[in-house]
Short mmCIF file of C-alpha atoms in Angstrom, two decimals:
data_model
loop_
_atom_site.label_atom_id
_atom_site.label_comp_id
_atom_site.label_asym_id
_atom_site.label_seq_id
_atom_site.Cartn_x
_atom_site.Cartn_y
_atom_site.Cartn_z
CA MET A 1 46.98 8.82 15.17
CA ASN A 2 45.66 8.52 18.62
CA LEU A 3 42.05 7.13 18.39
CA THR A 4 39.41 6.32 21.15
CA LEU A 5 38.42 2.90 20.24
CA LYS A 6 34.92 1.59 21.37
CA ILE A 7 35.03 -2.71 21.02
CA TRP A 8 32.46 -4.98 22.06
CA ARG A 9 33.70 -7.60 24.71
CA GLN A 10 31.73 -10.67 25.64
CA LYS A 11 33.60 -13.38 27.19
CA GLY A 12 31.61 -16.10 25.42
CA PRO A 13 28.39 -17.55 23.60
CA LYS A 14 26.23 -17.05 26.99
CA ASP A 15 27.81 -13.97 28.47
CA GLN A 16 25.86 -10.66 27.90
CA GLY A 17 28.85 -8.32 26.77
CA LYS A 18 28.76 -4.86 27.14
CA MET A 19 31.07 -2.04 25.01
CA VAL A 20 34.36 -1.33 26.18
CA ASP A 21 36.42 1.77 25.79
CA TYR A 22 40.21 1.39 24.84
CA LYS A 23 43.11 4.15 23.86
CA VAL A 24 45.63 3.53 21.31
CA SER A 25 48.45 6.12 20.09
CA ASP A 26 50.94 6.16 17.59
CA ILE A 27 49.16 4.55 15.20
CA SER A 28 50.53 4.72 11.93
CA GLU A 29 48.16 5.63 8.90
CA HIS A 30 50.07 3.09 6.88
CA MET A 31 48.68 0.53 9.05
CA SER A 32 45.64 -1.68 8.05
CA PHE A 33 42.53 -1.87 10.67
CA LEU A 34 43.81 -5.37 11.85
CA GLU A 35 47.45 -4.12 12.43
CA MET A 36 45.94 -1.49 14.79
CA LEU A 37 43.84 -4.02 16.55
CA ASP A 38 47.41 -6.12 16.85
CA VAL A 39 49.05 -2.76 18.45
CA LEU A 40 46.36 -2.55 21.12
CA ASN A 41 46.07 -6.60 22.16
CA GLU A 42 49.93 -6.04 22.45
CA GLN A 43 49.54 -3.58 24.71
CA LEU A 44 46.52 -5.52 26.88
CA ILE A 45 48.53 -8.59 26.63
CA GLU A 46 51.47 -6.32 28.40
CA LYS A 47 49.27 -4.85 31.14
CA GLY A 48 47.81 -8.62 31.54
CA GLU A 49 44.42 -7.84 30.64
CA GLU A 50 42.45 -10.37 27.90
CA PRO A 51 43.65 -9.63 24.29
CA VAL A 52 40.14 -8.89 21.88
CA ALA A 53 39.26 -11.97 20.31
CA PHE A 54 38.76 -11.29 16.23
CA ASP A 55 38.52 -13.53 13.37
CA HIS A 56 41.29 -13.35 10.39
CA ASP A 57 43.47 -15.34 8.54
CA CYS A 58 44.90 -14.43 4.71
CA ARG A 59 45.55 -10.46 5.62
CA GLU A 60 44.93 -10.28 1.69
CA GLY A 61 41.46 -9.95 1.19
CA ILE A 62 40.63 -13.20 -0.44
CA CYS A 63 40.10 -15.79 2.47
CA GLY A 64 36.80 -14.29 3.56
CA MET A 65 37.63 -14.65 7.68
CA CYS A 66 37.93 -10.96 8.66
CA SER A 67 34.92 -9.00 9.68
CA LEU A 68 33.94 -6.53 12.09
CA TYR A 69 31.14 -3.73 11.90
CA ILE A 70 33.55 -0.23 11.89
CA ASN A 71 31.56 2.77 12.58
CA GLY A 72 28.17 1.69 11.55
CA GLU A 73 29.50 -0.20 8.27
CA ALA A 74 30.45 -4.02 7.63
CA HIS A 75 34.29 -3.75 6.89
CA GLY A 76 34.23 -0.51 7.53
CA PRO A 77 34.10 3.05 5.92
CA ASP A 78 35.75 1.90 2.62
CA ARG A 79 34.29 0.60 0.15
CA GLY A 80 35.38 -2.87 -2.30
CA VAL A 81 37.46 -4.01 0.71
CA THR A 82 37.65 -6.26 3.65
CA THR A 83 38.73 -5.05 7.02
CA CYS A 84 42.50 -6.49 6.86
CA GLN A 85 42.74 -4.03 3.72
CA LEU A 86 40.87 -1.09 5.38
CA HIS A 87 43.67 1.15 6.10
CA MET A 88 44.04 3.43 9.07
CA ARG A 89 44.28 6.59 6.36
CA MET A 90 40.44 6.24 6.16
CA PHE A 91 40.39 7.80 9.72
CA ASN A 92 41.30 11.44 11.51
CA ASP A 93 43.64 11.74 14.43
CA GLY A 94 41.61 11.76 17.54
CA ASP A 95 38.67 9.93 15.98
CA THR A 96 36.18 7.42 17.92
CA ILE A 97 35.78 4.52 15.92
CA TYR A 98 33.28 1.76 16.92
CA ILE A 99 33.91 -1.86 16.68
CA GLU A 100 31.41 -4.57 16.72
CA PRO A 101 30.91 -7.92 16.08
CA PHE A 102 28.73 -8.93 12.47
CA ARG A 103 25.28 -8.76 14.15
CA ALA A 104 22.54 -11.96 12.96
CA LYS A 105 20.82 -14.54 15.12
CA ALA A 106 22.47 -17.11 12.14
CA PHE A 107 25.62 -15.65 13.67
CA PRO A 108 25.80 -16.59 16.91
CA ILE A 109 28.71 -14.72 18.78
CA ILE A 110 31.60 -17.17 20.11
CA LYS A 111 33.85 -14.36 22.36
CA ASP A 112 34.62 -10.61 21.63
CA LEU A 113 34.17 -9.71 17.87
CA THR A 114 34.52 -13.35 16.78
CA VAL A 115 31.23 -14.74 15.13
CA ASP A 116 29.98 -18.49 14.04
CA ARG A 117 29.14 -18.45 10.21
CA SER A 118 29.02 -22.08 9.92
CA ALA A 119 25.48 -21.44 8.86
CA PHE A 120 26.88 -20.60 5.56
CA ASP A 121 28.55 -23.93 5.09
CA ARG A 122 25.80 -26.01 6.23
CA ILE A 123 23.85 -23.63 3.06
CA GLN A 124 26.71 -24.54 0.74
CA HIS A 125 26.42 -28.32 1.62
CA ALA A 126 22.89 -28.44 0.84
CA GLY A 127 23.72 -27.54 -2.78
CA GLY A 128 26.39 -25.30 -3.67
CA TYR A 129 28.85 -27.96 -5.86
CA VAL A 130 28.48 -29.99 -8.72
CA SER A 131 28.67 -33.55 -8.99
CA VAL A 132 31.83 -34.69 -10.66
CA ASN A 133 33.12 -37.84 -10.94
CA THR A 134 36.91 -38.05 -10.23
CA SER A 135 37.98 -41.59 -11.21
CA GLY A 136 40.68 -39.96 -13.71
CA ASN A 137 38.98 -39.98 -16.84
CA THR A 138 37.60 -36.06 -16.06
CA GLN A 139 36.80 -34.30 -18.85
CA ASP A 140 38.54 -30.72 -19.18
CA ALA A 141 36.05 -27.93 -18.04
CA ASN A 142 37.48 -25.69 -20.90
CA ALA A 143 36.24 -28.58 -23.28
CA ILE A 144 32.69 -27.29 -23.13
CA PRO A 145 31.87 -24.00 -25.11
CA ILE A 146 30.74 -21.05 -22.55
CA PRO A 147 29.62 -17.55 -23.66
CA LYS A 148 32.28 -15.10 -22.46
CA ASP A 149 29.83 -12.85 -21.02
CA ASP A 150 28.24 -16.05 -18.91
CA ALA A 151 31.63 -16.87 -17.95
CA ASP A 152 32.45 -13.72 -16.82
CA LYS A 153 29.25 -13.09 -14.64
CA ALA A 154 29.72 -16.90 -13.11
CA PHE A 155 33.34 -15.52 -12.39
CA ASP A 156 32.06 -12.58 -10.94
CA ALA A 157 29.55 -14.50 -8.85
CA ALA A 158 32.34 -16.77 -8.09
CA THR A 159 34.74 -14.31 -6.14
CA CYS A 160 32.21 -14.31 -2.87
CA ILE A 161 34.41 -15.02 -0.43
CA GLY A 162 31.73 -15.79 2.17
CA CYS A 163 32.29 -13.18 4.72
CA GLY A 164 28.80 -12.40 5.62
CA ALA A 165 28.98 -8.53 5.25
CA CYS A 166 26.08 -8.57 2.91
CA VAL A 167 23.96 -10.51 6.47
CA ALA A 168 25.81 -7.81 8.85
CA SER A 169 24.58 -4.76 6.76
CA CYS A 170 21.39 -5.93 6.06
CA LYS A 171 18.62 -4.19 8.48
CA ASN A 172 16.96 -7.58 7.91
CA SER A 173 20.03 -10.08 8.55
CA SER A 174 19.18 -11.31 4.91
CA ALA A 175 21.21 -14.35 3.49
CA MET A 176 20.03 -13.51 -0.27
CA LEU A 177 23.12 -11.81 -1.85
CA TYR A 178 25.80 -14.84 -0.32
CA VAL A 179 23.28 -17.44 -1.19
CA SER A 180 22.41 -16.31 -5.22
CA ALA A 181 26.52 -16.00 -5.59
CA LYS A 182 26.58 -19.57 -4.92
CA VAL A 183 23.42 -20.21 -7.06
CA SER A 184 24.47 -18.06 -9.42
CA GLN A 185 28.11 -19.41 -10.22
CA PHE A 186 26.32 -22.63 -11.61
CA ALA A 187 23.18 -21.58 -12.75
CA LEU A 188 25.31 -19.83 -15.73
CA LEU A 189 27.29 -22.88 -16.71
CA PRO A 190 26.35 -25.93 -18.53
CA GLN A 191 28.10 -28.01 -15.81
CA GLY A 192 25.90 -26.71 -13.32
CA GLN A 193 22.27 -26.90 -15.32
CA ILE A 194 22.09 -30.80 -14.36
CA GLU A 195 21.48 -30.47 -10.07
CA ALA A 196 19.97 -26.71 -11.18
CA LYS A 197 16.74 -27.53 -9.66
CA ASP A 198 17.64 -28.91 -6.11
CA ARG A 199 20.51 -26.77 -5.76
CA VAL A 200 18.27 -23.70 -5.63
CA LEU A 201 15.72 -25.59 -3.67
CA ASN A 202 17.79 -27.28 -1.04
CA MET A 203 20.01 -23.93 -0.74
CA VAL A 204 17.43 -21.47 -0.03
CA ASN A 205 15.77 -24.40 2.34
CA GLN A 206 18.89 -24.10 4.27
CA MET A 207 19.05 -20.50 4.14
CA ASP A 208 15.41 -20.25 5.97
CA LEU A 209 16.39 -22.89 7.92
CA GLU A 210 19.11 -20.91 9.49
CA GLY A 211 17.08 -18.23 10.74
CA PHE A 212 18.16 -15.42 8.33
CA GLY A 213 15.81 -12.67 7.62
CA ASN A 214 13.71 -11.89 4.46
CA CYS A 215 14.73 -9.73 1.47
CA THR A 216 13.47 -6.81 1.15
CA ASN A 217 15.60 -5.49 -1.79
CA THR A 218 17.68 -2.53 -0.20
CA GLY A 219 20.68 -3.07 -1.70
CA ALA A 220 22.54 -2.22 1.53
CA CYS A 221 24.70 -5.87 0.94
CA GLU A 222 25.51 -5.11 -2.38
CA VAL A 223 26.83 -1.68 -1.24
CA GLU A 224 29.02 -3.31 1.85
CA CYS A 225 29.80 -6.25 -0.24
CA PRO A 226 33.73 -5.95 -0.63
CA LYS A 227 33.85 -8.16 -3.76
CA GLY A 228 31.32 -6.22 -5.27
CA ILE A 229 28.77 -8.94 -5.90
CA SER A 230 25.52 -7.65 -7.67
CA LEU A 231 21.74 -7.99 -6.54
CA GLU A 232 21.19 -9.14 -10.31
CA ASN A 233 22.28 -12.44 -8.31
CA ILE A 234 19.56 -12.45 -6.12
CA ALA A 235 16.98 -11.62 -9.11
CA ARG A 236 18.82 -14.85 -10.97
CA MET A 237 18.23 -16.94 -7.92
CA ASN A 238 14.62 -15.83 -6.95
CA ARG A 239 14.31 -16.60 -11.07
CA GLU A 240 16.10 -19.79 -10.48
CA PHE A 241 13.57 -20.89 -7.68
CA LEU A 242 10.70 -20.10 -9.50
CA LYS A 243 11.42 -22.27 -11.74
CA ALA A 244 12.61 -25.04 -9.76
CA SER A 245 8.82 -24.59 -7.75
CA ILE A 246 6.55 -24.36 -11.02
CA LYS A 247 8.76 -27.56 -12.43
CA MET B 1 14.78 -33.02 2.84
CA ALA B 2 11.67 -31.63 4.10
CA LYS B 3 10.77 -28.64 2.50
CA ASN B 4 8.24 -25.29 3.14
CA ALA B 5 5.45 -24.70 1.20
CA PHE B 6 6.32 -22.07 -2.06
CA ARG B 7 4.62 -19.87 0.34
CA LYS B 8 6.49 -20.17 3.56
CA THR B 9 9.79 -19.75 1.91
CA SER B 10 11.84 -16.51 1.70
CA ILE B 11 11.54 -16.04 -1.55
CA GLY B 12 7.75 -17.55 -2.13
CA ARG B 13 6.99 -14.71 0.23
CA LYS B 14 8.94 -12.03 -1.34
CA VAL B 15 7.12 -13.18 -4.90
CA LEU B 16 4.05 -13.12 -3.63
CA MET B 17 4.42 -9.73 -2.02
CA ALA B 18 5.36 -8.41 -5.14
CA LEU B 19 3.38 -9.98 -7.33
CA SER B 20 0.34 -8.25 -4.80
CA GLY B 21 2.09 -5.03 -4.91
CA LEU B 22 2.16 -4.80 -9.05
CA PHE B 23 -1.60 -5.77 -8.78
CA LEU B 24 -2.27 -3.00 -6.29
CA MET B 25 0.02 -0.58 -8.91
CA LEU B 26 -2.34 -1.36 -11.85
CA PHE B 27 -5.10 -1.01 -9.60
CA LEU B 28 -3.86 2.62 -8.66
CA LEU B 29 -3.59 3.77 -12.31
CA GLN B 30 -6.74 2.37 -13.28
CA HIS B 31 -8.16 4.37 -9.68
CA LEU B 32 -6.43 7.50 -10.48
CA THR B 33 -7.51 7.65 -14.19
CA ILE B 34 -11.36 7.39 -13.28
CA ASN B 35 -10.94 9.91 -10.71
CA MET B 36 -9.41 12.08 -13.07
CA LEU B 37 -12.61 12.28 -15.08
CA SER B 38 -13.98 14.01 -12.41
CA VAL B 39 -11.99 16.68 -12.99
CA ILE B 40 -12.07 16.54 -16.84
CA SER B 41 -16.19 15.55 -16.79
CA PRO B 42 -18.68 15.38 -14.04
CA ASP B 43 -20.76 13.78 -16.61
CA MET B 44 -18.30 10.71 -17.66
CA PHE B 45 -17.21 10.49 -13.90
CA ASN B 46 -21.11 9.91 -12.93
CA GLU B 47 -21.27 7.14 -16.17
CA VAL B 48 -18.42 5.28 -15.28
CA SER B 49 -18.86 5.08 -11.35
CA HIS B 50 -22.28 3.62 -11.51
CA PHE B 51 -20.74 1.39 -14.28
CA MET B 52 -17.98 0.05 -11.88
CA GLY B 53 -20.29 0.23 -9.22
CA THR B 54 -23.28 -1.90 -10.78
CA ASN B 55 -21.22 -4.22 -13.01
CA PRO B 56 -21.29 -7.59 -11.43
CA ILE B 57 -17.91 -8.65 -12.55
CA VAL B 58 -16.14 -4.96 -11.18
CA GLN B 59 -18.53 -5.73 -8.00
CA PHE B 60 -18.15 -9.65 -7.27
CA LEU B 61 -15.26 -10.75 -8.95
CA LEU B 62 -12.69 -7.53 -9.00
CA GLN B 63 -13.58 -6.27 -5.93
CA PRO B 64 -13.31 -9.11 -3.81
CA ILE B 65 -9.83 -9.63 -5.44
CA LEU B 66 -8.91 -6.39 -4.73
CA ILE B 67 -9.33 -6.44 -1.06
CA ALA B 68 -7.90 -9.39 -0.90
CA ALA B 69 -4.89 -8.25 -2.46
CA ILE B 70 -4.92 -5.73 0.42
CA ILE B 71 -5.26 -7.66 3.20
CA PHE B 72 -2.54 -9.90 1.93
CA HIS B 73 -0.33 -7.22 1.07
CA PHE B 74 -0.54 -5.62 4.89
CA VAL B 75 -0.81 -8.80 7.30
CA MET B 76 2.48 -10.54 4.60
CA GLY B 77 4.22 -6.71 5.20
CA ILE B 78 3.68 -6.52 8.72
CA ALA B 79 4.43 -10.46 9.33
CA LEU B 80 7.79 -10.21 7.36
CA ASP B 81 8.63 -7.30 9.27
CA ILE B 82 8.13 -8.93 12.82
CA MET B 83 10.05 -11.87 11.32
CA ASN B 84 13.21 -9.44 10.20
CA ASN B 85 13.26 -8.05 13.14
CA LYS B 86 13.72 -11.06 15.06
CA ALA B 87 16.36 -12.14 13.09
CA ARG B 88 18.89 -10.04 14.55
CA GLU B 89 18.16 -10.02 18.26
CA VAL B 90 20.71 -7.60 19.55
CA LYS B 91 21.11 -4.47 17.65
CA TYR B 92 24.26 -2.45 17.02
CA ALA B 93 25.40 0.39 19.06
CA TYR B 94 26.29 2.55 16.40
CA ASN B 95 24.57 1.81 12.43
CA LYS B 96 24.88 4.03 9.86
CA PRO B 97 22.67 1.96 7.15
CA SER B 98 22.23 5.37 5.36
CA ALA B 99 25.66 4.75 3.73
CA ASN B 100 24.11 1.85 1.64
CA SER B 101 20.52 2.35 1.41
CA THR B 102 17.62 4.94 0.89
CA TRP B 103 15.31 5.97 3.66
CA MET B 104 12.41 4.66 1.56
CA SER B 105 13.49 0.80 1.13
CA ARG B 106 14.40 0.82 4.73
CA ASN B 107 10.99 2.46 5.65
CA MET B 108 8.29 0.58 3.96
CA ILE B 109 6.60 -0.76 6.84
CA ILE B 110 6.07 2.97 7.95
CA THR B 111 4.90 4.14 5.30
CA GLY B 112 3.05 1.33 4.35
CA LEU B 113 1.27 1.33 8.11
CA VAL B 114 0.31 5.53 7.11
CA ILE B 115 -1.10 4.10 3.75
CA LEU B 116 -3.09 1.28 5.64
CA ALA B 117 -4.15 4.08 8.12
CA PHE B 118 -5.55 6.27 5.32
CA LEU B 119 -7.56 3.04 3.66
CA GLY B 120 -9.51 3.07 6.51
CA LEU B 121 -10.68 6.45 6.35
CA HIS B 122 -10.81 6.21 2.62
CA PHE B 123 -13.39 2.88 2.77
CA TYR B 124 -15.04 4.95 6.09
CA ASP B 125 -15.73 8.11 3.32
CA PHE B 126 -16.51 6.25 0.09
CA TRP B 127 -16.62 2.26 0.28
CA ILE B 128 -18.91 1.76 3.25
CA HIS B 129 -21.46 4.25 2.29
CA GLU B 130 -21.56 2.93 -1.24
CA ILE B 131 -21.92 -0.43 0.31
CA THR B 132 -25.16 0.60 2.47
CA GLU B 133 -26.27 2.47 -0.47
CA LYS B 134 -26.24 -0.17 -2.36
CA TYR B 135 -26.91 -3.75 -0.80
CA ILE B 136 -28.26 -2.71 2.68
CA GLU B 137 -30.84 -0.03 1.51
CA GLY B 138 -31.28 -1.65 -1.69
CA ASP B 139 -30.77 1.22 -3.80
CA MET B 140 -28.98 0.57 -7.04
CA SER B 141 -30.17 3.39 -9.46
CA GLY B 142 -27.13 5.72 -8.14
CA LEU B 143 -29.44 8.60 -8.21
CA ASN B 144 -30.02 11.63 -6.07
CA ALA B 145 -33.31 13.00 -4.87
CA GLN B 146 -33.41 15.06 -7.91
CA GLY B 147 -33.23 12.07 -10.16
CA GLU B 148 -29.49 13.21 -11.26
CA PHE B 149 -26.49 10.55 -10.56
CA ARG B 150 -25.16 10.91 -6.83
CA TYR B 151 -21.39 10.04 -7.52
CA HIS B 152 -19.75 13.22 -8.48
CA GLU B 153 -21.90 15.32 -6.21
CA GLU B 154 -20.57 12.84 -3.02
CA LEU B 155 -17.08 12.77 -4.24
CA VAL B 156 -17.11 16.57 -4.20
CA GLU B 157 -17.90 17.10 -0.72
CA LYS B 158 -15.86 14.86 0.65
CA PHE B 159 -13.08 17.67 -0.73
CA VAL B 160 -15.20 20.65 1.48
CA ASP B 161 -13.03 19.81 4.68
CA ILE B 162 -9.70 21.29 5.02
CA TRP B 163 -8.60 18.89 7.21
CA ARG B 164 -9.35 15.85 5.04
CA VAL B 165 -7.67 17.06 2.30
CA ILE B 166 -4.74 18.13 4.37
CA ILE B 167 -4.67 13.96 5.16
CA TYR B 168 -5.45 12.98 2.08
CA CYS B 169 -2.28 15.01 0.39
CA ILE B 170 -0.18 13.97 3.34
CA SER B 171 -0.91 10.02 2.85
CA PHE B 172 -0.54 10.71 -0.79
CA VAL B 173 3.31 11.68 -0.24
CA LEU B 174 3.79 8.79 1.74
CA LEU B 175 2.05 6.50 -1.12
CA ALA B 176 4.87 7.96 -3.52
CA LEU B 177 7.72 7.49 -1.06
CA HIS B 178 6.18 3.87 -0.70
CA LEU B 179 6.04 3.20 -4.35
CA GLN B 180 9.75 4.49 -5.26
CA HIS B 181 11.00 1.33 -3.56
CA GLY B 182 7.86 -0.52 -3.97
CA PHE B 183 8.38 -0.59 -8.00
CA ALA B 184 11.56 -1.91 -9.08
CA SER B 185 11.69 -3.59 -5.79
CA ALA B 186 8.49 -5.94 -6.85
CA PHE B 187 10.70 -6.40 -10.14
CA GLN B 188 13.56 -7.46 -8.75
CA SER B 189 11.64 -9.74 -6.37
CA VAL B 190 9.83 -11.58 -9.27
CA GLY B 191 13.60 -12.14 -10.87
CA ALA B 192 12.79 -9.39 -13.97
CA ARG B 193 15.29 -7.22 -12.83
CA THR B 194 18.34 -7.36 -14.86
CA GLY B 195 21.64 -5.67 -15.52
CA LYS B 196 20.55 -4.40 -18.72
CA ASN B 197 16.79 -3.00 -17.49
CA LYS B 198 17.80 -2.05 -13.92
CA THR B 199 18.28 1.90 -14.71
CA ALA B 200 15.29 2.18 -16.82
CA LEU B 201 13.15 0.23 -14.16
CA GLN B 202 14.51 2.43 -11.52
CA LYS B 203 13.47 5.45 -14.00
CA PHE B 204 10.22 4.50 -14.88
CA GLY B 205 9.48 3.74 -11.25
CA ASN B 206 10.31 7.47 -10.24
CA ILE B 207 8.26 8.53 -12.58
CA PHE B 208 4.84 6.33 -11.52
CA ALA B 209 5.95 7.08 -7.90
CA PHE B 210 5.79 10.71 -8.67
CA VAL B 211 2.84 10.67 -11.43
CA VAL B 212 0.48 8.54 -9.70
CA PRO B 213 0.99 10.51 -6.16
CA ALA B 214 0.54 13.73 -7.72
CA GLY B 215 -2.62 13.12 -9.68
CA PHE B 216 -4.31 12.07 -6.64
CA ILE B 217 -3.57 15.36 -4.66
CA PHE B 218 -4.00 17.57 -7.99
CA ILE B 219 -7.89 15.82 -7.86
CA ALA B 220 -7.97 16.47 -3.93
CA LEU B 221 -7.05 20.08 -4.04
CA PHE B 222 -8.89 20.71 -7.53
CA HIS B 223 -12.43 19.72 -5.88
CA HIS B 224 -11.21 22.04 -2.47
CA PHE B 225 -10.64 24.84 -4.32
CA THR B 226 -13.14 24.81 -6.87
CA HIS B 227 -16.36 23.42 -5.65
CA GLY B 228 -15.23 22.93 -1.64
CA ALA B 229 -14.11 26.41 -0.74
CA HIS B 230 -17.45 28.56 -1.33
#
């Protein structure tokens, strides 16, 4: 496959940045999108040019490190996959592909296509945990009976890898799908009840402080989420927040 | 950690937006029911209009609540839209929102502003006239020069002008688009949408968004073609 790539290049956080055109040829349809970018970067290095900076780590769709807004969609045109699992067979020979960073005020650009998603870490620190005594006498979690349905829903919420596709896709740059997944994974389990009130209040407060937008229920996040995190989690977070605010 | 008041949090705002929206939807249903009477029976319409226009609970309790809800809904809606735009300073060079969301859900501000502009005309047409008649000129009788109730004839008069009918009908179409997203969205915001009722809520929302504006369009056209076009 021969492709034209339009890639956002930005030297640093304060740089203006612009879209730059590149040509790549002989791309195999079996390559992942990131492997295609590796090919481009090898070409650039051979020519003595600066390679394109992009985030990646496990390359098997579980770490949440890769990002990219490809042809107008977070993680590209495929569904339920991260960019590392997006294959070039989703594109056609001769295509022009737009590659941009995840854009949000709360995700400032570090360089080229890499963005700072540490706002998510700070939201987690604000309450995305259960306090467990690790003295050595920790109770086996399986000793507490949990309805299968609740366990399944908590597990589904916990599959969120925190990649930020929800924020990137949302017209308001809202982080509610992410935060709601992190609230829900504990809200559904007995272990999460003790700190439930403070958790939701503190996490939502931190989310607001980070400068994410407000959710208007367009549902774009759910569609683009590589892990299929459901909008049901946002409704649950809204309930948890209302309960905590009234108490 | 210092926390914002409920009404200043992102979830607090969306809950208040949803509650005011749900209240306005209830009001629309009541408004449509009374207006339908103007088609079925002018006498009944006159009676109910007079009751609504002179009952102190409706006039001095429900009416101010309604006006407050309308003002809150559009002021908060505009404020949220401005805030949300600021949350992404650099826009995408290539964006494809149609791949993941409906036009209605993304353009509530556009449909909302058209409805707001329509409300300006609507208040000019009916509300300002009523307030002037009743509270400035002090005529609480609701009667015309012939000693008959004036409400039905005043309503019909407004729909003689084809341009007003066209503006009303276009506004109702925009209202339909606003409700198509707004109905289910309000339930989601207050946390009442679940995996089990999700489909039913959206279906009922679609029906509500079609039936209510279609009813208003029918009434406007009915009066234009039966009384107006003479």
